[in-house]
XYZ file of C-alpha atoms in Angstrom:
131
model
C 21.950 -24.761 -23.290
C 19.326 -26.579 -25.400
C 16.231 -24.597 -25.187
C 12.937 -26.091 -25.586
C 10.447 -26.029 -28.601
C 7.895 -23.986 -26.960
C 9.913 -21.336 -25.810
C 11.025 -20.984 -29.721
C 7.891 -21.046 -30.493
C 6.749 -18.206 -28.030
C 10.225 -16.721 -28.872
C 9.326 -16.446 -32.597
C 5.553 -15.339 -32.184
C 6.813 -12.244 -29.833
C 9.073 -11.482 -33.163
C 6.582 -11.968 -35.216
C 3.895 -9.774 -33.456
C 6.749 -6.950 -32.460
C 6.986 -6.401 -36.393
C 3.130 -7.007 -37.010
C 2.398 -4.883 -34.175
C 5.459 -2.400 -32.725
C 4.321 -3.672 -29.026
C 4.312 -7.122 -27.379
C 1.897 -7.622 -24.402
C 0.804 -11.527 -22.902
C -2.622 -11.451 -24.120
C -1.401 -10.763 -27.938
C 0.651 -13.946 -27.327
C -1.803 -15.961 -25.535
C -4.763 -14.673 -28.672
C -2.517 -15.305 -31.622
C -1.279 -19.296 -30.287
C -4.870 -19.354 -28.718
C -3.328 -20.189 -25.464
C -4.606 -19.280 -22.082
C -3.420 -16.794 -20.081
C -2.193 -18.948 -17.347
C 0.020 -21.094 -19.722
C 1.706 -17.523 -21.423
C 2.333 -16.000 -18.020
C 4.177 -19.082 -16.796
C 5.870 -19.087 -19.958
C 6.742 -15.467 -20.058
C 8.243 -15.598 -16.871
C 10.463 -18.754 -17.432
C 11.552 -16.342 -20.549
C 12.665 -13.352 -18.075
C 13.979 -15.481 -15.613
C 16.385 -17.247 -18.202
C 17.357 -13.894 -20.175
C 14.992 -14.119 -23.250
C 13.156 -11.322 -22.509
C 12.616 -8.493 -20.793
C 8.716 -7.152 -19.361
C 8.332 -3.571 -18.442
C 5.888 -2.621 -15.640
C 3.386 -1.947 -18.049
C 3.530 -5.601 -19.199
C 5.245 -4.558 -22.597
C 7.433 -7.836 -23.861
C 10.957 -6.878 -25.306
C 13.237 -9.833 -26.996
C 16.440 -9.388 -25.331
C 19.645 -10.319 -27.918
C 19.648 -14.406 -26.981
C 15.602 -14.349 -27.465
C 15.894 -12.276 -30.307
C 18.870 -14.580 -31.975
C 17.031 -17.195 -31.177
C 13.468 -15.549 -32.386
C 15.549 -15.095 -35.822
C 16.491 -18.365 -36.444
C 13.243 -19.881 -35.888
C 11.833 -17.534 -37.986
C 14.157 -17.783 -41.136
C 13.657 -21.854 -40.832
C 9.997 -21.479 -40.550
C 10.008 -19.139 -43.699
C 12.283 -20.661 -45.724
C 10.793 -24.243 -45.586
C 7.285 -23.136 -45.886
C 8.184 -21.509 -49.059
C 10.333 -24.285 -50.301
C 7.667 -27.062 -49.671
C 5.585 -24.749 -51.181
C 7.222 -24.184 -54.233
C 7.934 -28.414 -54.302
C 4.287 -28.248 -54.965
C 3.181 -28.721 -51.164
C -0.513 -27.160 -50.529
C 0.637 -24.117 -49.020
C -1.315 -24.884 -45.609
C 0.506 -28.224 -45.214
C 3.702 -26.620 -45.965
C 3.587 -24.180 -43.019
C 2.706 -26.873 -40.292
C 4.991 -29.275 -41.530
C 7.839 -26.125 -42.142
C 6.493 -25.916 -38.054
C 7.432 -28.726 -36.608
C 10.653 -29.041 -39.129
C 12.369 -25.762 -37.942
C 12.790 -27.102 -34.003
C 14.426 -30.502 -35.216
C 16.298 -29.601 -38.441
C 20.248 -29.365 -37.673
C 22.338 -26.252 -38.813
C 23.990 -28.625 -41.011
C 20.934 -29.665 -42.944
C 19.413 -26.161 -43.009
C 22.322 -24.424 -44.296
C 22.518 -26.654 -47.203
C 18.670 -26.323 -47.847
C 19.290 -22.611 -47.510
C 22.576 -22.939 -50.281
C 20.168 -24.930 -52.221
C 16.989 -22.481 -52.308
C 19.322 -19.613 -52.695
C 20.904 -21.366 -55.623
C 17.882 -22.547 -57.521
C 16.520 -19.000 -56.934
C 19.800 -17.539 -58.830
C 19.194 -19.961 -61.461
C 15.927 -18.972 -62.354
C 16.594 -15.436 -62.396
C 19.342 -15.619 -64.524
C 17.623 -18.215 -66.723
C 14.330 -15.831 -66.928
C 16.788 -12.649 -68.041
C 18.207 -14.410 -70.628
């Protein structure tokens, strides 16, 4: 099942403010995307009722393994291209929306060899600068 770009997007932010944070609730969501609360609550329920997460009576949010895989992803992509634009001389700003909207529409394909690419580049240039 193809799952939409928002939901990766709320997906990664719950990530993202679980390991800022320790504890998820609606209205950290809805503050850090400056969303309303309407628009998170209907979004945090179409993420229970497909699986993504879980909500505890209190209201905690808890990535359950598919959100969290999915969380993951969206997070390596986002970090990996902001840095990379950023190191290809990108204003760092620029880089991270553009790394945005790249990390929903790149293919596995295309990010793995980015990935082999960065990784590679970053080998070279430590074994280059301990020389």
């Amino acid at each position: 099942m193809k799952i939409k770009e928002s939901a990766e997007n709320y997906l990664e932010t719950i990530l993202i403010l679980h390991n800022k944070k320790g504890s998820v609730r609606s209205i950290d969501i809805a503050t850090e995307l400056e969303f309303s609360k309407p628009s998170v609550s209907v979004a945090m329920k179409n993420l229970r009722e497909n699986g993504y997460i879980e909500v505890s009576p209190e209201g905690y949010i808890t990535l359950l393994e598919k959100g969290r895989e999915i969380a993951e992803k969206i997070y390596e992509r986002h970090t990996l291209l902001s840095e990379w634009l950023t190191a290809l001389g990108v204003d760092p700003k620029v880089a991270v929306e553009d790394a945005c909207r790249m990390e929903h529409v790149i293919s596995s394909e295309s990010f793995a060899a980015i990935k082999r690419h960065v990784q590679d580049k970053t080998d070279d240039d430590f074994s280059i600068s301990n020389k």
